[in-house]
Amino acid sequence: MDATLASPLSRPARRIAYASLAAALLGLLVLELVRHSTGWCQLAAFGVGPDLALFLGLGAGLARGQLHPRAVPLYNALHRFWGPLALGVVTVAAGLPRGYLVGALAWALHIAVDRAVGYGLRTRDGFQRG
């Protein structure tokens, strides 16, 4: 499928939209941290956690920027917005500690920043999708 048909926004417009989303998420994250003084561990874990799949993707014989194909499903799953959205909904619905909401916001912020700077999901072979 042609990339222009897949998204109504141009690549620069998408990156600006993701940067705006990242700014909003950062604001919510700071507000939540300041208001409740909790979630610092979740901030660290969920803010960095999605990129742990990169360590699984290390290996010899890969091209520059290529992730090993064994790590692609985990990397792609951790870099989709449904994960932090589900965590946020479950946190609110089940009355879990506020720290998990901080984790959901940090995870979503991670994804938004990645997309804003041009990193996206990976192809089956481990390369950045165009």
Short mmCIF file of C-alpha atoms in Angstrom, two decimals:
data_model
loop_
_atom_site.label_atom_id
_atom_site.label_comp_id
_atom_site.label_asym_id
_atom_site.label_seq_id
_atom_site.Cartn_x
_atom_site.Cartn_y
_atom_site.Cartn_z
CA MET A 1 0.00 0.00 0.00
CA ASP A 2 1.26 3.48 -0.79
CA ALA A 3 2.39 5.38 2.33
CA THR A 4 0.43 8.46 1.26
CA LEU A 5 -2.77 6.44 1.35
CA ALA A 6 -2.03 5.05 4.81
CA SER A 7 -1.96 8.42 6.57
CA PRO A 8 -3.67 11.69 5.70
CA LEU A 9 -0.77 13.65 7.26
CA SER A 10 2.65 14.17 5.72
CA ARG A 11 5.68 12.87 7.59
CA PRO A 12 6.63 16.33 8.99
CA ALA A 13 3.04 16.94 10.08
CA ARG A 14 2.93 13.56 11.85
CA ARG A 15 6.19 14.34 13.64
CA ILE A 16 4.81 17.70 14.79
CA ALA A 17 1.62 16.00 15.98
CA TYR A 18 3.65 13.45 17.94
CA ALA A 19 5.80 16.23 19.41
CA SER A 20 2.63 18.03 20.52
CA LEU A 21 1.34 14.81 22.05
CA ALA A 22 4.68 14.34 23.82
CA ALA A 23 4.48 17.85 25.26
CA ALA A 24 0.95 17.23 26.54
CA LEU A 25 1.94 13.88 28.05
CA LEU A 26 4.97 15.46 29.71
CA GLY A 27 2.74 18.11 31.24
CA LEU A 28 0.33 15.49 32.58
CA LEU A 29 3.21 13.40 33.86
CA VAL A 30 4.79 16.29 35.76
CA LEU A 31 1.39 17.31 37.14
CA GLU A 32 0.74 13.77 38.37
CA LEU A 33 4.20 13.46 39.93
CA VAL A 34 3.96 16.80 41.71
CA ARG A 35 0.36 16.38 42.85
CA HIS A 36 0.76 12.88 44.34
CA SER A 37 4.53 12.60 44.97
CA THR A 38 4.48 9.00 43.84
CA GLY A 39 5.42 6.95 40.83
CA TRP A 40 9.12 7.73 40.55
CA CYS A 41 10.05 4.05 40.17
CA GLN A 42 7.32 3.58 37.56
CA LEU A 43 8.54 6.70 35.76
CA ALA A 44 11.99 5.16 35.41
CA ALA A 45 10.81 1.63 34.58
CA PHE A 46 8.13 2.54 32.05
CA GLY A 47 10.10 5.43 30.58
CA VAL A 48 13.08 3.23 29.67
CA GLY A 49 11.43 -0.19 29.59
CA PRO A 50 10.20 -0.21 25.99
CA ASP A 51 13.76 0.03 24.70
CA LEU A 52 14.88 -3.07 26.59
CA ALA A 53 13.71 -4.98 23.52
CA LEU A 54 16.70 -3.44 21.75
CA PHE A 55 19.04 -5.57 23.88
CA LEU A 56 17.22 -8.69 22.71
CA GLY A 57 17.77 -7.43 19.17
CA LEU A 58 21.56 -7.21 19.37
CA GLY A 59 23.52 -9.69 17.33
CA ALA A 60 26.31 -10.22 14.89
CA GLY A 61 25.83 -9.90 11.16
CA LEU A 62 23.15 -7.18 11.27
CA ALA A 63 23.15 -4.11 9.08
CA ARG A 64 23.49 -0.69 10.67
CA GLY A 65 20.22 0.23 12.38
CA GLN A 66 18.79 -3.26 11.98
CA LEU A 67 17.19 -4.99 14.94
CA HIS A 68 17.44 -8.78 15.05
CA PRO A 69 14.17 -10.25 13.71
CA ARG A 70 13.64 -12.22 16.95
CA ALA A 71 13.19 -8.91 18.82
CA VAL A 72 10.84 -7.22 16.34
CA PRO A 73 7.53 -8.54 17.75
CA LEU A 74 8.42 -7.44 21.30
CA TYR A 75 9.81 -4.10 20.13
CA ASN A 76 6.70 -3.36 18.06
CA ALA A 77 4.35 -4.44 20.86
CA LEU A 78 6.11 -2.15 23.35
CA HIS A 79 6.03 0.77 20.91
CA ARG A 80 2.29 0.87 20.24
CA PHE A 81 -0.02 3.18 22.16
CA TRP A 82 -2.52 0.47 23.13
CA GLY A 83 -0.18 -0.80 25.87
CA PRO A 84 -0.01 2.39 27.93
CA LEU A 85 -3.66 3.12 27.17
CA ALA A 86 -4.68 -0.27 28.57
CA LEU A 87 -2.47 0.23 31.63
CA GLY A 88 -4.01 3.66 32.25
CA VAL A 89 -7.58 2.39 31.88
CA VAL A 90 -6.96 -0.60 34.16
CA THR A 91 -5.27 1.65 36.72
CA VAL A 92 -8.23 4.01 36.88
CA ALA A 93 -10.94 1.33 36.61
CA ALA A 94 -9.41 -1.01 39.19
CA GLY A 95 -8.27 1.71 41.56
CA LEU A 96 -4.62 0.71 41.36
CA PRO A 97 -1.99 2.95 42.98
CA ARG A 98 -1.39 6.27 41.19
CA GLY A 99 2.16 5.21 40.37
CA TYR A 100 0.83 2.97 37.62
CA LEU A 101 -0.86 5.95 36.00
CA VAL A 102 2.55 7.65 36.06
CA GLY A 103 3.94 4.51 34.41
CA ALA A 104 1.30 4.61 31.69
CA LEU A 105 2.01 8.29 31.02
CA ALA A 106 5.78 7.68 30.94
CA TRP A 107 5.34 4.76 28.53
CA ALA A 108 3.12 6.80 26.22
CA LEU A 109 5.59 9.71 26.43
CA HIS A 110 8.41 7.37 25.41
CA ILE A 111 6.46 6.27 22.33
CA ALA A 112 5.45 9.82 21.39
CA VAL A 113 9.03 11.09 21.67
CA ASP A 114 10.31 8.18 19.58
CA ARG A 115 7.77 8.96 16.87
CA ALA A 116 8.46 12.70 17.04
CA VAL A 117 12.18 12.17 16.39
CA GLY A 118 11.50 9.74 13.57
CA TYR A 119 11.68 6.29 15.16
CA GLY A 120 8.74 4.08 14.43
CA LEU A 121 7.78 0.46 14.27
CA ARG A 122 10.07 -2.13 12.66
CA THR A 123 9.60 -4.32 9.61
CA ARG A 124 9.73 -8.08 9.97
CA ASP A 125 13.43 -7.91 9.01
CA GLY A 126 14.18 -5.41 11.79
CA PHE A 127 14.53 -2.16 9.82
CA GLN A 128 12.66 1.07 10.52
CA ARG A 129 9.41 1.28 8.59
CA GLY A 130 9.39 3.98 5.95
#
